[in-house]
């Protein structure tokens, strides 16, 4: 399987190849933001309907400019 560089499983895949430990230990489950796909963000932001609108990686605080 091919992993992107920011995927937590990429390091584990590299170590499996390096040590030749090909045992079936399964894939680890990580929480991902449904909006941007960030792995294990600090906070999730929800709207009034309890729908996720983003996380601490894709939403940031700014001052009102108007």
CSV table of C-alpha atoms in Angstrom, one decimal:
chain,number,residue,atom,x,y,z
A,1,UNK,CA,0.0,0.0,0.0
A,2,UNK,CA,1.2,3.5,-0.7
A,3,UNK,CA,1.0,6.1,2.0
A,4,UNK,CA,1.3,9.9,1.8
A,5,UNK,CA,4.1,11.5,3.9
A,6,UNK,CA,1.8,12.9,6.5
A,7,UNK,CA,0.0,9.5,7.1
A,8,UNK,CA,0.9,8.0,10.5
A,9,UNK,CA,1.0,4.6,8.9
A,10,UNK,CA,3.8,5.5,6.5
A,11,UNK,CA,6.5,5.2,9.2
A,12,UNK,CA,5.1,1.8,10.3
A,13,UNK,CA,5.1,0.6,6.7
A,14,UNK,CA,8.8,1.6,6.4
A,15,UNK,CA,9.7,-0.2,9.5
A,16,UNK,CA,7.9,-3.3,8.4
A,17,UNK,CA,9.9,-3.3,5.2
A,18,UNK,CA,13.2,-2.6,7.0
A,19,UNK,CA,12.8,-5.3,9.7
A,20,UNK,CA,11.1,-7.8,7.3
A,21,UNK,CA,8.4,-8.2,9.9
A,22,UNK,CA,5.4,-8.9,7.6
A,23,UNK,CA,3.2,-10.2,10.4
A,24,UNK,CA,-0.5,-9.4,10.2
A,25,UNK,CA,-1.0,-6.8,12.9
A,26,UNK,CA,-3.8,-5.0,11.2
A,27,UNK,CA,-4.2,-1.3,10.4
A,28,UNK,CA,-4.4,1.1,13.3
A,29,UNK,CA,-7.4,3.4,13.4
A,30,UNK,CA,-6.8,7.1,13.6
A,31,UNK,CA,-9.4,9.8,13.9
A,32,UNK,CA,-9.5,12.0,10.8
A,33,UNK,CA,-11.2,15.3,10.2
A,34,UNK,CA,-14.1,14.7,7.7
A,35,UNK,CA,-13.5,18.1,6.1
A,36,UNK,CA,-9.7,18.3,5.5
A,37,UNK,CA,-8.5,14.8,6.4
A,38,UNK,CA,-6.1,15.9,9.1
A,39,UNK,CA,-5.1,13.0,11.5
A,40,UNK,CA,-6.0,13.4,15.1
A,41,UNK,CA,-6.6,17.2,15.3
A,42,UNK,CA,-6.8,18.8,18.7
A,43,UNK,CA,-10.4,20.2,18.3
A,44,UNK,CA,-13.4,19.6,16.1
A,45,UNK,CA,-15.9,22.4,15.4
A,46,UNK,CA,-19.6,21.7,15.1
A,47,UNK,CA,-22.5,23.8,13.9
A,48,UNK,CA,-25.9,24.1,15.5
A,49,UNK,CA,-27.0,20.8,14.0
A,50,UNK,CA,-24.0,18.9,15.5
A,51,UNK,CA,-22.4,18.6,12.0
A,52,UNK,CA,-18.6,18.9,11.8
A,53,UNK,CA,-17.6,22.0,9.9
A,54,UNK,CA,-13.8,21.6,10.4
A,55,UNK,CA,-11.0,21.0,12.9
A,56,UNK,CA,-8.2,23.0,14.5
A,57,UNK,CA,-6.1,22.3,11.4
A,58,UNK,CA,-8.4,23.7,8.8
A,59,UNK,CA,-10.3,26.4,10.7
A,60,UNK,CA,-8.5,29.3,12.4
A,61,UNK,CA,-9.6,32.4,14.4
A,62,UNK,CA,-9.3,35.8,12.8
A,63,UNK,CA,-10.5,39.3,13.7
A,64,UNK,CA,-13.6,40.7,12.1
A,65,UNK,CA,-12.6,43.1,9.3
A,66,UNK,CA,-15.9,44.9,8.8
